PDB file of C-alpha atoms in Angstrom:
ATOM      1  CA  MET A 141     131.630 121.149 107.678  1.00 93.00           C
ATOM      2  CA  PHE A 142     134.466 122.861 105.835  1.00 97.00           C
ATOM      3  CA  GLU A 143     136.338 126.106 106.436  1.00 97.00           C
ATOM      4  CA  ILE A 144     137.805 128.319 103.713  1.00 97.00           C
ATOM      5  CA  TRP A 145     140.982 130.164 104.686  1.00 97.00           C
ATOM      6  CA  GLU A 146     143.076 132.745 102.887  1.00 95.00           C
ATOM      7  CA  THR A 147     146.525 131.736 104.113  1.00 95.00           C
ATOM      8  CA  ASN A 148     148.542 134.794 103.102  1.00 89.00           C
ATOM      9  CA  GLU A 149     150.039 136.506 106.142  1.00 86.00           C
ATOM     10  CA  PRO A 150     148.105 137.088 108.242  1.00 90.00           C
ATOM     11  CA  ALA A 151     145.903 134.045 107.646  1.00 93.00           C
ATOM     12  CA  ARG A 152     142.183 134.694 107.926  1.00 95.00           C
ATOM     13  CA  LEU A 153     139.037 132.630 107.932  1.00 96.00           C
ATOM     14  CA  ILE A 154     136.930 133.593 104.928  1.00 95.00           C
ATOM     15  CA  SER A 155     133.844 131.449 105.417  1.00 96.00           C
ATOM     16  CA  ASP A 156     132.535 128.015 106.173  1.00 96.00           C
ATOM     17  CA  ALA A 157     130.607 125.621 103.974  1.00 97.00           C
ATOM     18  CA  GLY A 158     128.428 122.592 104.539  1.00 96.00           C
ATOM     19  CA  THR A 159     129.714 120.673 101.521  1.00 93.00           C
ATOM     20  CA  LEU A 160     132.931 120.438  99.561  1.00 91.00           C
ATOM     21  CA  GLU A 161     131.139 121.682  96.439  1.00 91.00           C
ATOM     22  CA  VAL A 162     130.039 124.858  98.232  1.00 94.00           C
ATOM     23  CA  ALA A 163     133.568 125.308  99.627  1.00 95.00           C
ATOM     24  CA  LEU A 164     135.015 125.066  96.099  1.00 94.00           C
ATOM     25  CA  GLU A 165     132.495 127.622  94.826  1.00 94.00           C
ATOM     26  CA  LYS A 166     133.454 130.020  97.616  1.00 96.00           C
ATOM     27  CA  VAL A 167     137.160 129.681  96.776  1.00 96.00           C
ATOM     28  CA  ASP A 168     136.300 130.319  93.124  1.00 96.00           C
ATOM     29  CA  THR A 169     134.338 133.424  94.145  1.00 96.00           C
ATOM     30  CA  MET A 170     137.321 134.723  96.138  1.00 95.00           C
ATOM     31  CA  CYS A 171     139.625 134.187  93.151  1.00 95.00           C
ATOM     32  CA  ARG A 172     137.156 136.005  90.879  1.00 96.00           C
ATOM     33  CA  LEU A 173     137.077 138.890  93.368  1.00 93.00           C
ATOM     34  CA  ARG A 174     140.887 139.045  93.466  1.00 92.00           C
ATOM     35  CA  HIS A 175     140.969 139.013  89.650  1.00 94.00           C
ATOM     36  CA  ASP A 176     138.415 141.835  89.417  1.00 94.00           C
ATOM     37  CA  GLN A 177     140.353 143.875  91.989  1.00 91.00           C
ATOM     38  CA  ALA A 178     143.598 143.381  90.060  1.00 91.00           C
ATOM     39  CA  VAL A 179     141.948 144.458  86.786  1.00 91.00           C
ATOM     40  CA  ALA A 180     140.513 147.573  88.462  1.00 91.00           C
ATOM     41  CA  HIS A 181     143.721 148.257  90.416  1.00 86.00           C
ATOM     42  CA  ILE A 182     141.813 148.513  93.695  1.00 81.00           C
ATOM     43  CA  GLY A 183     142.333 146.960  97.091  1.00 69.00           C
ATOM     44  CA  ASP A 184     145.208 144.708  97.981  1.00 66.00           C
ATOM     45  CA  THR A 185     146.708 143.660  94.646  1.00 64.00           C
ATOM     46  CA  ARG A 186     149.265 141.006  95.559  1.00 69.00           C
ATOM     47  CA  GLU A 187     150.793 138.858  92.881  1.00 82.00           C
ATOM     48  CA  HIS A 188     149.709 135.585  94.505  1.00 90.00           C
ATOM     49  CA  TYR A 189     146.928 134.507  96.835  1.00 93.00           C
ATOM     50  CA  HIS A 190     146.832 131.288  98.819  1.00 95.00           C
ATOM     51  CA  PHE A 191     143.682 129.487  99.927  1.00 96.00           C
ATOM     52  CA  GLU A 192     142.958 126.329 101.902  1.00 96.00           C
ATOM     53  CA  ILE A 193     139.857 124.263 102.427  1.00 96.00           C
ATOM     54  CA  ARG A 194     140.025 122.659 105.866  1.00 97.00           C
ATOM     55  CA  ASP A 195     137.909 120.041 107.580  1.00 95.00           C
ATOM     56  CA  ASN A 196     136.282 120.688 110.953  1.00 90.00           C
ATOM     57  CA  ALA A 197     139.430 119.388 112.709  1.00 94.00           C
ATOM     58  CA  GLY A 198     141.498 122.070 110.955  1.00 93.00           C
ATOM     59  CA  LYS A 199     143.272 119.664 108.582  1.00 96.00           C
ATOM     60  CA  ALA A 200     143.963 121.110 105.127  1.00 96.00           C
ATOM     61  CA  LEU A 201     142.108 119.078 102.496  1.00 94.00           C
ATOM     62  CA  ALA A 202     142.940 121.266  99.500  1.00 92.00           C
ATOM     63  CA  ARG A 203     145.327 124.137  98.797  1.00 94.00           C
ATOM     64  CA  LEU A 204     145.261 126.609  95.943  1.00 94.00           C
ATOM     65  CA  SER A 205     147.706 129.312  94.926  1.00 94.00           C
ATOM     66  CA  TYR A 206     146.171 131.870  92.587  1.00 95.00           C
ATOM     67  CA  ALA A 207     147.797 134.628  90.559  1.00 94.00           C
ATOM     68  CA  PRO A 208     145.378 136.928  88.708  1.00 94.00           C
ATOM     69  CA  ASP A 209     146.054 137.097  84.966  1.00 93.00           C
ATOM     70  CA  THR A 210     144.746 140.525  84.022  1.00 91.00           C
ATOM     71  CA  SER A 211     145.491 140.010  80.329  1.00 92.00           C
ATOM     72  CA  ARG A 212     142.319 137.906  79.960  1.00 94.00           C
ATOM     73  CA  SER A 213     138.889 137.531  81.477  1.00 95.00           C
ATOM     74  CA  TYR A 214     138.502 135.410  84.590  1.00 96.00           C
ATOM     75  CA  GLN A 215     138.439 131.651  84.149  1.00 94.00           C
ATOM     76  CA  SER A 216     137.232 129.441  86.975  1.00 93.00           C
ATOM     77  CA  VAL A 217     139.891 127.788  89.114  1.00 92.00           C
ATOM     78  CA  VAL A 218     137.524 124.871  89.749  1.00 88.00           C
ATOM     79  CA  ILE A 219     137.654 122.217  87.050  1.00 76.00           C
ATOM     80  CA  GLU A 220     134.671 119.992  86.304  1.00 67.00           C
ATOM     81  CA  GLU A 221     136.287 116.916  87.885  1.00 58.00           C
ATOM     82  CA  MET A 222     136.449 118.795  91.186  1.00 62.00           C
ATOM     83  CA  ARG A 223     132.771 119.734  91.015  1.00 57.00           C
ATOM     84  CA  ASP A 224     131.625 116.156  90.355  1.00 61.00           C
ATOM     85  CA  PRO A 225     134.159 113.742  91.857  1.00 55.00           C
ATOM     86  CA  HIS A 226     131.961 110.722  91.037  1.00 55.00           C
ATOM     87  CA  PRO A 227     130.957 111.023  87.370  1.00 53.00           C
ATOM     88  CA  ALA A 228     128.625 108.420  85.957  1.00 55.00           C
ATOM     89  CA  THR A 229     130.418 105.534  84.336  1.00 51.00           C
ATOM     90  CA  ASP A 230     129.936 104.707  80.676  1.00 46.00           C
ATOM     91  CA  ARG A 231     127.385 101.980  80.182  1.00 44.00           C
TER      92      ARG A 231
END
């Protein structure tokens, strides 16, 4: 089990996830939401957002700082290597 936290002050639990892949997708969704809000100038439009993925003991496994770039369309913060940490080897 994983927890997704937004660690700006005050820190808040966003969601939980059963797998790391789902946790990464949820962080990506939060970044997309923050980007869309910044483009539309709605909601809390901070310059930087901080997220953590924590294990069930509360230990941070991954941290991400995200700053929306409103000069371009959203690009995922999750790279392919993070989605598939065990790619097939060349044969």
